[in-house]
């Protein structure tokens, strides 16, 4: 099959599926309407169909929009951002749970590029939630799977970033920054240093959103398509 036929089949399958799915599945390992909408937005973003990707991201977030606040380490959302296993499996951001099947890849074994580590502000709680310092450099902690295996499902943080990017590419700079800030205020240390992300142009907004996308969606199996 051609690439176009492959994408067409993925999209037609998802469009056929979502009317048949529940809004809230019994278990997060089962599909749902928000999961189908989220995957449609991911696929259409990859294809560069930003208008339709935004619409499906809207549909997903209308049904599932919860974001964890990394400032609250003892909440039901997080075990502890300073722990080596900070995230619970099936946490409140997970829409559809799946893990990546990458042979012999365990998060704790690989060293993280220093340019990625240094891109996080010291007041960005993801720096301690996602990484730990070891002999030789920084290594990743457990994923949204709650274990040492990469999370490859659908989660609300990705959908906010998809909608933000689509808004920016469509010239809706204010709306793009609003989506980005809804996510980032939950990731930043609540110590008075938080400043809203701003942009004057679509190009500036896209650059900031793609930077945060790289920092937020580590080990999700998305970097190659990015």
Tab-separated table of C-alpha atoms in Angstrom:
chain	number	residue	atom	x	y	z
A	1	UNK	CA	0.000	0.000	0.000
A	2	UNK	CA	1.082	3.574	-0.537
A	3	UNK	CA	1.636	5.927	2.400
A	4	UNK	CA	-1.598	7.742	1.469
A	5	UNK	CA	-3.580	4.496	1.472
A	6	UNK	CA	-2.095	3.591	4.841
A	7	UNK	CA	-3.099	6.915	6.410
A	8	UNK	CA	-6.532	6.702	4.793
A	9	UNK	CA	-7.098	3.279	6.343
A	10	UNK	CA	-5.984	4.409	9.809
A	11	UNK	CA	-8.320	7.407	9.643
A	12	UNK	CA	-11.299	5.444	8.292
A	13	UNK	CA	-10.866	2.778	10.988
A	14	UNK	CA	-10.806	5.421	13.738
A	15	UNK	CA	-13.832	7.231	12.312
A	16	UNK	CA	-15.724	3.950	12.158
A	17	UNK	CA	-14.687	3.098	15.714
A	18	UNK	CA	-15.427	6.202	17.750
A	19	UNK	CA	-19.263	6.169	17.454
A	20	UNK	CA	-19.182	2.630	18.864
A	21	UNK	CA	-16.952	3.424	21.861
A	22	UNK	CA	-17.858	4.592	25.387
A	23	UNK	CA	-16.827	8.012	26.695
A	24	UNK	CA	-15.309	6.362	29.764
A	25	UNK	CA	-14.009	2.789	29.443
A	26	UNK	CA	-14.111	0.348	32.334
A	27	UNK	CA	-10.317	0.087	32.173
A	28	UNK	CA	-7.770	2.464	30.626
A	29	UNK	CA	-6.327	-0.402	28.578
A	30	UNK	CA	-9.580	-0.392	26.597
A	31	UNK	CA	-10.422	2.154	23.886
A	32	UNK	CA	-12.809	5.070	24.293
A	33	UNK	CA	-14.184	8.015	22.353
A	34	UNK	CA	-11.542	10.412	23.768
A	35	UNK	CA	-8.814	7.917	22.836
A	36	UNK	CA	-10.046	7.650	19.244
A	37	UNK	CA	-10.336	11.441	18.960
A	38	UNK	CA	-6.841	11.835	20.451
A	39	UNK	CA	-5.283	9.349	18.047
A	40	UNK	CA	-7.039	11.006	15.112
A	41	UNK	CA	-5.566	14.364	16.154
A	42	UNK	CA	-2.096	12.786	16.417
A	43	UNK	CA	-2.310	11.174	12.965
A	44	UNK	CA	-3.702	14.303	11.295
A	45	UNK	CA	-1.021	16.480	12.905
A	46	UNK	CA	1.582	14.123	11.435
A	47	UNK	CA	-0.085	14.550	8.023
A	48	UNK	CA	-0.082	18.348	8.345
A	49	UNK	CA	-3.887	18.635	8.339
A	50	UNK	CA	-3.880	21.186	11.163
A	51	UNK	CA	-7.493	22.318	10.858
A	52	UNK	CA	-8.933	18.802	11.217
A	53	UNK	CA	-6.341	17.791	13.823
A	54	UNK	CA	-7.428	20.768	15.928
A	55	UNK	CA	-11.083	19.771	15.661
A	56	UNK	CA	-10.369	16.241	16.885
A	57	UNK	CA	-8.148	17.587	19.681
A	58	UNK	CA	-11.110	19.800	20.661
A	59	UNK	CA	-13.383	16.744	20.679
A	60	UNK	CA	-10.933	14.818	22.838
A	61	UNK	CA	-10.426	17.619	25.376
A	62	UNK	CA	-14.153	18.293	25.572
A	63	UNK	CA	-14.463	14.780	27.015
A	64	UNK	CA	-11.129	14.432	28.823
A	65	UNK	CA	-9.020	17.449	29.778
A	66	UNK	CA	-7.482	16.641	33.174
A	67	UNK	CA	-3.870	17.683	33.786
A	68	UNK	CA	-1.806	16.658	36.796
A	69	UNK	CA	-0.269	19.412	38.909
A	70	UNK	CA	3.373	18.514	39.508
A	71	UNK	CA	3.408	20.920	42.482
A	72	UNK	CA	1.398	18.476	44.565
A	73	UNK	CA	3.722	15.474	45.081
A	74	UNK	CA	1.466	13.675	47.568
A	75	UNK	CA	-1.726	13.960	45.515
A	76	UNK	CA	-3.387	10.869	44.014
A	77	UNK	CA	-1.877	11.974	40.679
A	78	UNK	CA	1.784	11.593	41.592
A	79	UNK	CA	3.690	9.457	44.033
A	80	UNK	CA	6.463	12.053	44.379
A	81	UNK	CA	8.313	14.051	41.711
A	82	UNK	CA	11.570	13.338	43.566
A	83	UNK	CA	10.955	9.587	43.569
A	84	UNK	CA	12.499	7.248	41.005
A	85	UNK	CA	8.945	6.096	40.192
A	86	UNK	CA	7.005	9.381	40.278
A	87	UNK	CA	4.005	8.388	38.160
A	88	UNK	CA	1.297	5.875	38.847
A	89	UNK	CA	0.188	3.493	36.131
A	90	UNK	CA	-3.210	4.617	34.785
A	91	UNK	CA	-2.648	8.099	36.231
A	92	UNK	CA	-5.258	10.803	35.711
A	93	UNK	CA	-3.732	12.153	32.468
A	94	UNK	CA	-3.829	8.767	30.737
A	95	UNK	CA	-6.662	8.441	28.232
A	96	UNK	CA	-5.561	5.122	26.738
A	97	UNK	CA	-2.812	3.022	28.287
A	98	UNK	CA	-0.244	1.280	26.095
A	99	UNK	CA	3.476	0.619	26.345
A	100	UNK	CA	6.152	0.755	23.698
A	101	UNK	CA	7.614	-2.505	22.496
A	102	UNK	CA	11.219	-1.449	22.048
A	103	UNK	CA	13.506	-4.476	22.470
A	104	UNK	CA	16.091	-4.072	25.222
A	105	UNK	CA	15.168	-0.411	25.868
A	106	UNK	CA	14.753	0.398	29.548
A	107	UNK	CA	14.418	4.028	30.547
A	108	UNK	CA	16.909	3.878	33.406
A	109	UNK	CA	19.774	2.537	31.270
A	110	UNK	CA	20.354	5.249	28.659
A	111	UNK	CA	22.154	8.517	29.285
A	112	UNK	CA	20.168	11.647	28.407
A	113	UNK	CA	21.685	14.239	26.059
A	114	UNK	CA	22.972	17.214	28.034
A	115	UNK	CA	21.321	19.731	25.686
A	116	UNK	CA	17.911	18.258	26.581
A	117	UNK	CA	18.576	18.350	30.336
A	118	UNK	CA	19.870	21.912	30.123
A	119	UNK	CA	16.762	23.052	28.238
A	120	UNK	CA	14.689	22.648	31.421
A	121	UNK	CA	14.607	25.593	33.807
A	122	UNK	CA	15.628	24.789	37.373
A	123	UNK	CA	12.048	25.751	38.318
A	124	UNK	CA	10.580	23.327	35.770
A	125	UNK	CA	9.371	20.374	37.855
A	126	UNK	CA	9.751	18.025	34.898
A	127	UNK	CA	13.496	18.212	35.410
A	128	UNK	CA	13.189	16.218	38.640
A	129	UNK	CA	10.032	14.299	37.700
A	130	UNK	CA	11.475	12.918	34.454
A	131	UNK	CA	15.191	12.556	35.228
A	132	UNK	CA	17.647	11.517	37.915
A	133	UNK	CA	21.337	12.296	38.247
A	134	UNK	CA	23.691	9.319	38.290
A	135	UNK	CA	27.363	8.628	37.828
A	136	UNK	CA	28.182	9.604	34.266
A	137	UNK	CA	25.151	11.820	33.649
A	138	UNK	CA	21.368	12.028	33.776
A	139	UNK	CA	19.034	9.116	33.190
A	140	UNK	CA	15.284	8.889	32.697
A	141	UNK	CA	12.961	7.762	35.459
A	142	UNK	CA	9.837	5.647	35.118
A	143	UNK	CA	7.319	6.640	32.463
A	144	UNK	CA	3.545	7.130	32.627
A	145	UNK	CA	3.462	3.325	32.691
A	146	UNK	CA	4.702	3.618	36.268
A	147	UNK	CA	7.615	1.359	35.393
A	148	UNK	CA	10.836	1.237	33.411
A	149	UNK	CA	9.083	0.763	30.039
A	150	UNK	CA	8.245	3.641	27.643
A	151	UNK	CA	4.609	4.801	27.690
A	152	UNK	CA	3.120	4.776	24.191
A	153	UNK	CA	-0.540	5.498	24.833
A	154	UNK	CA	-2.675	8.638	24.598
A	155	UNK	CA	-2.538	11.214	27.400
A	156	UNK	CA	-4.054	14.658	27.819
A	157	UNK	CA	-0.719	16.517	27.924
A	158	UNK	CA	-0.012	15.452	24.330
A	159	UNK	CA	-3.468	16.567	23.177
A	160	UNK	CA	-2.996	20.058	24.646
A	161	UNK	CA	0.301	20.312	22.760
A	162	UNK	CA	-1.298	19.080	19.533
A	163	UNK	CA	-4.062	21.671	19.783
A	164	UNK	CA	-1.566	24.401	20.670
A	165	UNK	CA	0.587	23.580	17.639
A	166	UNK	CA	-2.416	23.466	15.319
A	167	UNK	CA	-3.633	26.839	16.616
A	168	UNK	CA	-0.199	28.344	16.031
A	169	UNK	CA	0.114	26.925	12.512
A	170	UNK	CA	-3.348	28.273	11.694
A	171	UNK	CA	-2.328	31.754	12.863
A	172	UNK	CA	-4.280	31.712	16.160
A	173	UNK	CA	-1.373	32.814	18.339
A	174	UNK	CA	-3.337	33.823	21.454
A	175	UNK	CA	-5.262	30.529	21.530
A	176	UNK	CA	-2.039	28.582	20.960
A	177	UNK	CA	-0.356	30.229	23.932
A	178	UNK	CA	-3.452	29.688	26.080
A	179	UNK	CA	-3.251	25.936	25.455
A	180	UNK	CA	0.482	25.860	26.125
A	181	UNK	CA	0.062	27.807	29.363
A	182	UNK	CA	-2.697	25.515	30.615
A	183	UNK	CA	-0.124	22.728	30.504
A	184	UNK	CA	2.957	24.624	31.636
A	185	UNK	CA	1.448	26.170	34.764
A	186	UNK	CA	0.966	22.585	35.994
A	187	UNK	CA	4.627	21.784	35.357
A	188	UNK	CA	6.269	24.863	36.885
A	189	UNK	CA	7.352	25.206	40.514
A	190	UNK	CA	4.845	27.271	42.462
A	191	UNK	CA	7.404	29.671	43.925
A	192	UNK	CA	6.540	32.947	42.196
A	193	UNK	CA	8.857	32.480	39.189
A	194	UNK	CA	6.095	31.367	36.810
A	195	UNK	CA	5.606	33.684	33.835
A	196	UNK	CA	3.092	32.952	31.106
A	197	UNK	CA	4.543	31.946	27.735
A	198	UNK	CA	3.905	34.631	25.122
A	199	UNK	CA	4.482	34.986	21.383
A	200	UNK	CA	3.992	37.791	18.886
A	201	UNK	CA	3.942	35.698	15.718
A	202	UNK	CA	2.942	32.224	14.600
A	203	UNK	CA	6.588	31.366	13.950
A	204	UNK	CA	7.555	32.330	17.483
A	205	UNK	CA	4.624	30.389	18.930
A	206	UNK	CA	5.430	27.256	16.905
A	207	UNK	CA	9.056	27.331	18.035
A	208	UNK	CA	8.072	27.531	21.709
A	209	UNK	CA	5.440	24.811	21.403
A	210	UNK	CA	7.790	22.405	19.596
A	211	UNK	CA	10.452	23.023	22.244
A	212	UNK	CA	8.004	22.143	25.019
A	213	UNK	CA	6.710	19.176	23.025
A	214	UNK	CA	10.209	17.698	22.976
A	215	UNK	CA	10.562	18.286	26.728
A	216	UNK	CA	7.119	16.965	27.686
A	217	UNK	CA	6.789	13.871	25.499
A	218	UNK	CA	10.089	12.112	26.156
A	219	UNK	CA	10.183	8.375	25.439
A	220	UNK	CA	6.630	8.364	24.014
A	221	UNK	CA	7.636	6.962	20.608
A	222	UNK	CA	6.792	10.277	18.942
A	223	UNK	CA	10.179	11.832	18.314
A	224	UNK	CA	10.773	10.130	14.943
A	225	UNK	CA	7.568	11.539	13.447
A	226	UNK	CA	8.311	14.923	15.034
